[in-house]
């Protein structure tokens, strides 16, 4: 799905919030028949962890398993860019030499990078600044699969156990599977078939 704020044809795109994104997730699940009796598999990549974590906190009964692709649950009160100035309406994709210092571009050809640049939509400032309010421990009981791409699973789990702010929530997950898919931060472009098979396998698990 395309979250609110990332549709280039939306004239109010830059005004969208995390709450708008949560509402959109709920709408997609409802249209596809998700319910407490028939919960869904939810897959999230990268910064989608903020609205998806919010969804897991508010409606854990609607999710049978969550699959994090080079991503993971966020901590209560965290924000993607809390220090982003209020007058910044949106944040465009940075130059690739800057982006590569923040997220691995391994496996992306020049052609893919050109497509990435052409399709990129600036992130709404309100989404980046908004902290997530979390308080439902049931989110930690949802069966979870971590697909580890740019950071090996062993290193990620060590960081989680050590309380690293980006990964600390992982240490509190009660039903966790980890899968290594060595590549960059965008495996849907660098290793799409392997990623699809991992998601298929995760979706078939009962716990």
PDB file of C-alpha atoms in Angstrom:
ATOM      1  CA  UNK A   1       0.000   0.000   0.000  1.00  0.00           C
ATOM      2  CA  UNK A   2       1.017   3.637  -0.466  1.00  0.00           C
ATOM      3  CA  UNK A   3       0.738   5.383   2.915  1.00  0.00           C
ATOM      4  CA  UNK A   4      -0.883   8.818   3.118  1.00  0.00           C
ATOM      5  CA  UNK A   5       1.780  11.413   2.522  1.00  0.00           C
ATOM      6  CA  UNK A   6       3.574   9.404  -0.156  1.00  0.00           C
ATOM      7  CA  UNK A   7       1.027   9.703  -2.965  1.00  0.00           C
ATOM      8  CA  UNK A   8       2.485  12.281  -5.380  1.00  0.00           C
ATOM      9  CA  UNK A   9      -1.011  13.086  -6.661  1.00  0.00           C
ATOM     10  CA  UNK A  10      -2.333  14.057  -3.220  1.00  0.00           C
ATOM     11  CA  UNK A  11      -2.432  17.888  -3.012  1.00  0.00           C
ATOM     12  CA  UNK A  12      -2.361  17.710   0.798  1.00  0.00           C
ATOM     13  CA  UNK A  13       0.384  15.094   0.858  1.00  0.00           C
ATOM     14  CA  UNK A  14       2.773  17.110   3.042  1.00  0.00           C
ATOM     15  CA  UNK A  15       0.094  17.575   5.727  1.00  0.00           C
ATOM     16  CA  UNK A  16      -0.486  13.880   6.394  1.00  0.00           C
ATOM     17  CA  UNK A  17       0.271  12.418   9.822  1.00  0.00           C
ATOM     18  CA  UNK A  18       1.007   9.069  11.452  1.00  0.00           C
ATOM     19  CA  UNK A  19      -2.639   8.917  12.485  1.00  0.00           C
ATOM     20  CA  UNK A  20      -3.638   9.257   8.827  1.00  0.00           C
ATOM     21  CA  UNK A  21      -1.306   6.392   7.991  1.00  0.00           C
ATOM     22  CA  UNK A  22      -2.770   4.252  10.776  1.00  0.00           C
ATOM     23  CA  UNK A  23      -6.275   4.889   9.449  1.00  0.00           C
ATOM     24  CA  UNK A  24      -5.144   3.862   5.967  1.00  0.00           C
ATOM     25  CA  UNK A  25      -3.676   0.596   7.279  1.00  0.00           C
ATOM     26  CA  UNK A  26      -6.950  -0.181   9.028  1.00  0.00           C
ATOM     27  CA  UNK A  27      -8.873   0.573   5.829  1.00  0.00           C
ATOM     28  CA  UNK A  28      -6.673  -1.778   3.784  1.00  0.00           C
ATOM     29  CA  UNK A  29      -7.059  -4.575   6.326  1.00  0.00           C
ATOM     30  CA  UNK A  30     -10.824  -4.073   6.495  1.00  0.00           C
ATOM     31  CA  UNK A  31     -11.157  -4.164   2.697  1.00  0.00           C
ATOM     32  CA  UNK A  32      -9.248  -7.440   2.671  1.00  0.00           C
ATOM     33  CA  UNK A  33     -11.402  -9.054   5.343  1.00  0.00           C
ATOM     34  CA  UNK A  34      -9.045  -8.899   8.327  1.00  0.00           C
ATOM     35  CA  UNK A  35     -10.745  -9.359  11.688  1.00  0.00           C
ATOM     36  CA  UNK A  36     -10.071 -10.770  15.133  1.00  0.00           C
ATOM     37  CA  UNK A  37     -11.279 -14.131  13.773  1.00  0.00           C
ATOM     38  CA  UNK A  38      -9.220 -13.846  10.577  1.00  0.00           C
ATOM     39  CA  UNK A  39      -6.147 -11.746  11.417  1.00  0.00           C
ATOM     40  CA  UNK A  40      -3.771 -10.640   8.688  1.00  0.00           C
ATOM     41  CA  UNK A  41      -0.093 -10.952   7.875  1.00  0.00           C
ATOM     42  CA  UNK A  42       1.416  -7.453   7.874  1.00  0.00           C
ATOM     43  CA  UNK A  43       4.728  -6.721   6.141  1.00  0.00           C
ATOM     44  CA  UNK A  44       6.602  -3.490   6.827  1.00  0.00           C
ATOM     45  CA  UNK A  45       9.835  -2.094   5.429  1.00  0.00           C
ATOM     46  CA  UNK A  46      12.059   0.660   6.767  1.00  0.00           C
ATOM     47  CA  UNK A  47      10.209   3.738   8.096  1.00  0.00           C
ATOM     48  CA  UNK A  48       6.854   1.992   7.809  1.00  0.00           C
ATOM     49  CA  UNK A  49       7.775   0.699  11.257  1.00  0.00           C
ATOM     50  CA  UNK A  50       6.296   3.813  12.857  1.00  0.00           C
ATOM     51  CA  UNK A  51       2.693   3.524  11.597  1.00  0.00           C
ATOM     52  CA  UNK A  52       2.802  -0.283  11.747  1.00  0.00           C
ATOM     53  CA  UNK A  53       4.044  -0.298  15.361  1.00  0.00           C
ATOM     54  CA  UNK A  54       1.222   2.118  16.152  1.00  0.00           C
ATOM     55  CA  UNK A  55      -1.207  -0.297  14.505  1.00  0.00           C
ATOM     56  CA  UNK A  56       0.144  -3.286  16.453  1.00  0.00           C
ATOM     57  CA  UNK A  57      -0.332  -1.324  19.660  1.00  0.00           C
ATOM     58  CA  UNK A  58      -3.880  -0.192  18.874  1.00  0.00           C
ATOM     59  CA  UNK A  59      -5.180  -3.317  17.140  1.00  0.00           C
ATOM     60  CA  UNK A  60      -3.019  -6.377  17.906  1.00  0.00           C
ATOM     61  CA  UNK A  61      -6.018  -8.655  17.406  1.00  0.00           C
ATOM     62  CA  UNK A  62      -6.010  -7.882  13.670  1.00  0.00           C
ATOM     63  CA  UNK A  63      -2.481  -9.188  13.055  1.00  0.00           C
ATOM     64  CA  UNK A  64      -1.529 -12.877  12.946  1.00  0.00           C
ATOM     65  CA  UNK A  65       2.129 -12.178  12.174  1.00  0.00           C
ATOM     66  CA  UNK A  66       4.215  -9.119  11.393  1.00  0.00           C
ATOM     67  CA  UNK A  67       7.190  -9.351   9.050  1.00  0.00           C
ATOM     68  CA  UNK A  68       9.759  -6.585   9.407  1.00  0.00           C
ATOM     69  CA  UNK A  69      11.962  -6.166   6.328  1.00  0.00           C
ATOM     70  CA  UNK A  70      15.241  -4.533   7.404  1.00  0.00           C
ATOM     71  CA  UNK A  71      13.123  -2.797  10.000  1.00  0.00           C
ATOM     72  CA  UNK A  72      11.566  -3.462  13.377  1.00  0.00           C
ATOM     73  CA  UNK A  73       9.237  -2.192  16.085  1.00  0.00           C
ATOM     74  CA  UNK A  74       9.858   1.258  17.520  1.00  0.00           C
ATOM     75  CA  UNK A  75       9.962   2.260  21.175  1.00  0.00           C
ATOM     76  CA  UNK A  76       7.303   4.307  22.987  1.00  0.00           C
ATOM     77  CA  UNK A  77       7.787   8.036  22.520  1.00  0.00           C
ATOM     78  CA  UNK A  78      10.220   7.702  19.632  1.00  0.00           C
ATOM     79  CA  UNK A  79      10.015   9.676  16.403  1.00  0.00           C
ATOM     80  CA  UNK A  80      11.751   9.233  13.064  1.00  0.00           C
ATOM     81  CA  UNK A  81      13.199  12.759  13.144  1.00  0.00           C
ATOM     82  CA  UNK A  82      12.081  14.500  16.323  1.00  0.00           C
ATOM     83  CA  UNK A  83      14.497  17.400  15.770  1.00  0.00           C
ATOM     84  CA  UNK A  84      13.237  18.213  12.270  1.00  0.00           C
ATOM     85  CA  UNK A  85      12.365  21.950  12.325  1.00  0.00           C
ATOM     86  CA  UNK A  86       8.655  22.739  12.332  1.00  0.00           C
ATOM     87  CA  UNK A  87       8.969  24.848   9.187  1.00  0.00           C
ATOM     88  CA  UNK A  88      10.156  21.841   7.151  1.00  0.00           C
ATOM     89  CA  UNK A  89       7.021  20.599   5.383  1.00  0.00           C
ATOM     90  CA  UNK A  90       8.615  17.530   3.842  1.00  0.00           C
ATOM     91  CA  UNK A  91      11.983  15.860   3.443  1.00  0.00           C
ATOM     92  CA  UNK A  92      13.136  14.763  -0.024  1.00  0.00           C
ATOM     93  CA  UNK A  93      15.334  11.787  -0.811  1.00  0.00           C
ATOM     94  CA  UNK A  94      18.929  12.941  -0.226  1.00  0.00           C
ATOM     95  CA  UNK A  95      21.766  12.471  -2.724  1.00  0.00           C
ATOM     96  CA  UNK A  96      22.816   8.840  -2.866  1.00  0.00           C
ATOM     97  CA  UNK A  97      26.253   9.533  -1.399  1.00  0.00           C
ATOM     98  CA  UNK A  98      24.480  10.912   1.665  1.00  0.00           C
ATOM     99  CA  UNK A  99      21.803   8.206   1.726  1.00  0.00           C
ATOM    100  CA  UNK A 100      24.424   5.462   1.564  1.00  0.00           C
ATOM    101  CA  UNK A 101      25.789   6.669   4.911  1.00  0.00           C
ATOM    102  CA  UNK A 102      22.348   6.102   6.455  1.00  0.00           C
ATOM    103  CA  UNK A 103      21.189   2.932   4.668  1.00  0.00           C
ATOM    104  CA  UNK A 104      23.032   0.378   2.554  1.00  0.00           C
ATOM    105  CA  UNK A 105      22.568   0.615  -1.216  1.00  0.00           C
ATOM    106  CA  UNK A 106      24.222  -2.768  -1.777  1.00  0.00           C
ATOM    107  CA  UNK A 107      22.798  -4.674  -4.716  1.00  0.00           C
ATOM    108  CA  UNK A 108      21.220  -1.674  -6.449  1.00  0.00           C
ATOM    109  CA  UNK A 109      22.353  -1.115 -10.037  1.00  0.00           C
ATOM    110  CA  UNK A 110      22.662   2.303 -11.646  1.00  0.00           C
ATOM    111  CA  UNK A 111      19.395   1.593 -13.464  1.00  0.00           C
ATOM    112  CA  UNK A 112      17.591   0.775 -10.212  1.00  0.00           C
ATOM    113  CA  UNK A 113      19.025   3.849  -8.512  1.00  0.00           C
ATOM    114  CA  UNK A 114      17.739   6.010 -11.367  1.00  0.00           C
ATOM    115  CA  UNK A 115      14.284   4.458 -10.976  1.00  0.00           C
ATOM    116  CA  UNK A 116      14.484   4.975  -7.211  1.00  0.00           C
ATOM    117  CA  UNK A 117      15.260   8.669  -7.726  1.00  0.00           C
ATOM    118  CA  UNK A 118      12.470   9.096 -10.275  1.00  0.00           C
ATOM    119  CA  UNK A 119       9.841   7.488  -8.022  1.00  0.00           C
ATOM    120  CA  UNK A 120      10.926   8.956  -4.686  1.00  0.00           C
ATOM    121  CA  UNK A 121       8.372  11.136  -2.898  1.00  0.00           C
ATOM    122  CA  UNK A 122       9.395  13.457  -0.033  1.00  0.00           C
ATOM    123  CA  UNK A 123       8.397  12.296   3.442  1.00  0.00           C
ATOM    124  CA  UNK A 124       5.870  14.565   5.204  1.00  0.00           C
ATOM    125  CA  UNK A 125       7.477  16.525   8.025  1.00  0.00           C
ATOM    126  CA  UNK A 126       4.567  15.846  10.379  1.00  0.00           C
ATOM    127  CA  UNK A 127       5.047  12.087  10.015  1.00  0.00           C
ATOM    128  CA  UNK A 128       8.757  12.375  10.751  1.00  0.00           C
ATOM    129  CA  UNK A 129       8.320  14.574  13.832  1.00  0.00           C
ATOM    130  CA  UNK A 130       5.348  12.840  15.473  1.00  0.00           C
ATOM    131  CA  UNK A 131       6.243  10.585  18.434  1.00  0.00           C
ATOM    132  CA  UNK A 132       4.400   7.301  18.789  1.00  0.00           C
ATOM    133  CA  UNK A 133       2.295   6.791  21.876  1.00  0.00           C
ATOM    134  CA  UNK A 134       2.381   3.104  22.837  1.00  0.00           C
ATOM    135  CA  UNK A 135       0.964   1.344  25.873  1.00  0.00           C
ATOM    136  CA  UNK A 136      -0.405  -2.056  24.897  1.00  0.00           C
ATOM    137  CA  UNK A 137       1.975  -4.903  25.750  1.00  0.00           C
ATOM    138  CA  UNK A 138      -0.082  -7.226  23.523  1.00  0.00           C
ATOM    139  CA  UNK A 139       1.888  -5.849  20.578  1.00  0.00           C
ATOM    140  CA  UNK A 140       4.918  -7.742  21.893  1.00  0.00           C
ATOM    141  CA  UNK A 141       3.053 -11.050  21.830  1.00  0.00           C
ATOM    142  CA  UNK A 142       2.328 -10.943  18.104  1.00  0.00           C
ATOM    143  CA  UNK A 143       4.415 -13.561  16.241  1.00  0.00           C
ATOM    144  CA  UNK A 144       7.206 -11.685  14.510  1.00  0.00           C
ATOM    145  CA  UNK A 145       9.670 -12.342  11.709  1.00  0.00           C
ATOM    146  CA  UNK A 146      12.706 -10.095  11.318  1.00  0.00           C
ATOM    147  CA  UNK A 147      14.255 -10.150   7.853  1.00  0.00           C
ATOM    148  CA  UNK A 148      17.795  -8.919   8.462  1.00  0.00           C
ATOM    149  CA  UNK A 149      19.438  -7.442   5.382  1.00  0.00           C
ATOM    150  CA  UNK A 150      21.905  -4.620   6.003  1.00  0.00           C
ATOM    151  CA  UNK A 151      22.690  -5.774   9.566  1.00  0.00           C
ATOM    152  CA  UNK A 152      23.263  -9.489  10.292  1.00  0.00           C
ATOM    153  CA  UNK A 153      20.792 -11.013  12.722  1.00  0.00           C
ATOM    154  CA  UNK A 154      23.466 -11.909  15.291  1.00  0.00           C
ATOM    155  CA  UNK A 155      24.628  -8.301  15.446  1.00  0.00           C
ATOM    156  CA  UNK A 156      21.074  -6.972  15.582  1.00  0.00           C
ATOM    157  CA  UNK A 157      20.135  -9.271  18.460  1.00  0.00           C
ATOM    158  CA  UNK A 158      23.267  -8.242  20.359  1.00  0.00           C
ATOM    159  CA  UNK A 159      22.293  -4.597  19.905  1.00  0.00           C
ATOM    160  CA  UNK A 160      18.756  -5.354  21.078  1.00  0.00           C
ATOM    161  CA  UNK A 161      19.953  -7.136  24.201  1.00  0.00           C
ATOM    162  CA  UNK A 162      22.324  -4.244  24.867  1.00  0.00           C
ATOM    163  CA  UNK A 163      19.446  -1.770  24.845  1.00  0.00           C
ATOM    164  CA  UNK A 164      20.345   0.079  21.642  1.00  0.00           C
ATOM    165  CA  UNK A 165      17.479   2.571  21.136  1.00  0.00           C
ATOM    166  CA  UNK A 166      16.835   1.469  17.555  1.00  0.00           C
ATOM    167  CA  UNK A 167      16.531  -2.215  18.460  1.00  0.00           C
ATOM    168  CA  UNK A 168      15.633  -2.416  22.160  1.00  0.00           C
ATOM    169  CA  UNK A 169      11.999  -3.349  21.465  1.00  0.00           C
ATOM    170  CA  UNK A 170      13.162  -6.520  19.704  1.00  0.00           C
ATOM    171  CA  UNK A 171      14.440  -7.899  23.014  1.00  0.00           C
ATOM    172  CA  UNK A 172      10.889  -7.800  24.413  1.00  0.00           C
ATOM    173  CA  UNK A 173       9.224  -9.753  21.590  1.00  0.00           C
ATOM    174  CA  UNK A 174       7.820 -13.052  22.844  1.00  0.00           C
ATOM    175  CA  UNK A 175       7.568 -14.999  19.563  1.00  0.00           C
ATOM    176  CA  UNK A 176      10.470 -14.049  17.317  1.00  0.00           C
ATOM    177  CA  UNK A 177      11.973 -15.620  14.193  1.00  0.00           C
ATOM    178  CA  UNK A 178      14.972 -14.088  12.458  1.00  0.00           C
ATOM    179  CA  UNK A 179      15.987 -14.647   8.844  1.00  0.00           C
ATOM    180  CA  UNK A 180      19.176 -13.347   7.263  1.00  0.00           C
ATOM    181  CA  UNK A 181      18.939 -11.989   3.719  1.00  0.00           C
ATOM    182  CA  UNK A 182      22.348 -10.395   3.149  1.00  0.00           C
ATOM    183  CA  UNK A 183      21.959  -7.391   0.855  1.00  0.00           C
ATOM    184  CA  UNK A 184      21.255  -3.686   1.145  1.00  0.00           C
ATOM    185  CA  UNK A 185      18.312  -1.899   2.714  1.00  0.00           C
ATOM    186  CA  UNK A 186      16.034  -2.376  -0.320  1.00  0.00           C
ATOM    187  CA  UNK A 187      15.819  -6.170  -0.866  1.00  0.00           C
ATOM    188  CA  UNK A 188      12.618  -5.784  -2.872  1.00  0.00           C
ATOM    189  CA  UNK A 189      14.929  -4.462  -5.612  1.00  0.00           C
ATOM    190  CA  UNK A 190      18.192  -6.275  -4.918  1.00  0.00           C
ATOM    191  CA  UNK A 191      16.839  -9.762  -4.023  1.00  0.00           C
ATOM    192  CA  UNK A 192      13.100  -9.716  -4.801  1.00  0.00           C
ATOM    193  CA  UNK A 193      12.591 -13.456  -5.330  1.00  0.00           C
ATOM    194  CA  UNK A 194      14.402 -14.373  -2.142  1.00  0.00           C
ATOM    195  CA  UNK A 195      12.421 -11.804  -0.190  1.00  0.00           C
ATOM    196  CA  UNK A 196       9.145 -13.067  -1.642  1.00  0.00           C
ATOM    197  CA  UNK A 197      10.004 -16.627  -0.591  1.00  0.00           C
ATOM    198  CA  UNK A 198      10.872 -15.500   2.945  1.00  0.00           C
ATOM    199  CA  UNK A 199       7.557 -13.660   3.241  1.00  0.00           C
ATOM    200  CA  UNK A 200       5.681 -16.683   1.867  1.00  0.00           C
ATOM    201  CA  UNK A 201       7.386 -18.947   4.381  1.00  0.00           C
ATOM    202  CA  UNK A 202       6.707 -16.564   7.264  1.00  0.00           C
ATOM    203  CA  UNK A 203       3.047 -16.299   6.297  1.00  0.00           C
ATOM    204  CA  UNK A 204       2.699 -20.085   6.448  1.00  0.00           C
ATOM    205  CA  UNK A 205       3.942 -20.322  10.033  1.00  0.00           C
ATOM    206  CA  UNK A 206       1.383 -20.845  12.776  1.00  0.00           C
ATOM    207  CA  UNK A 207       3.534 -19.368  15.551  1.00  0.00           C
TER     208      UNK A 207
END
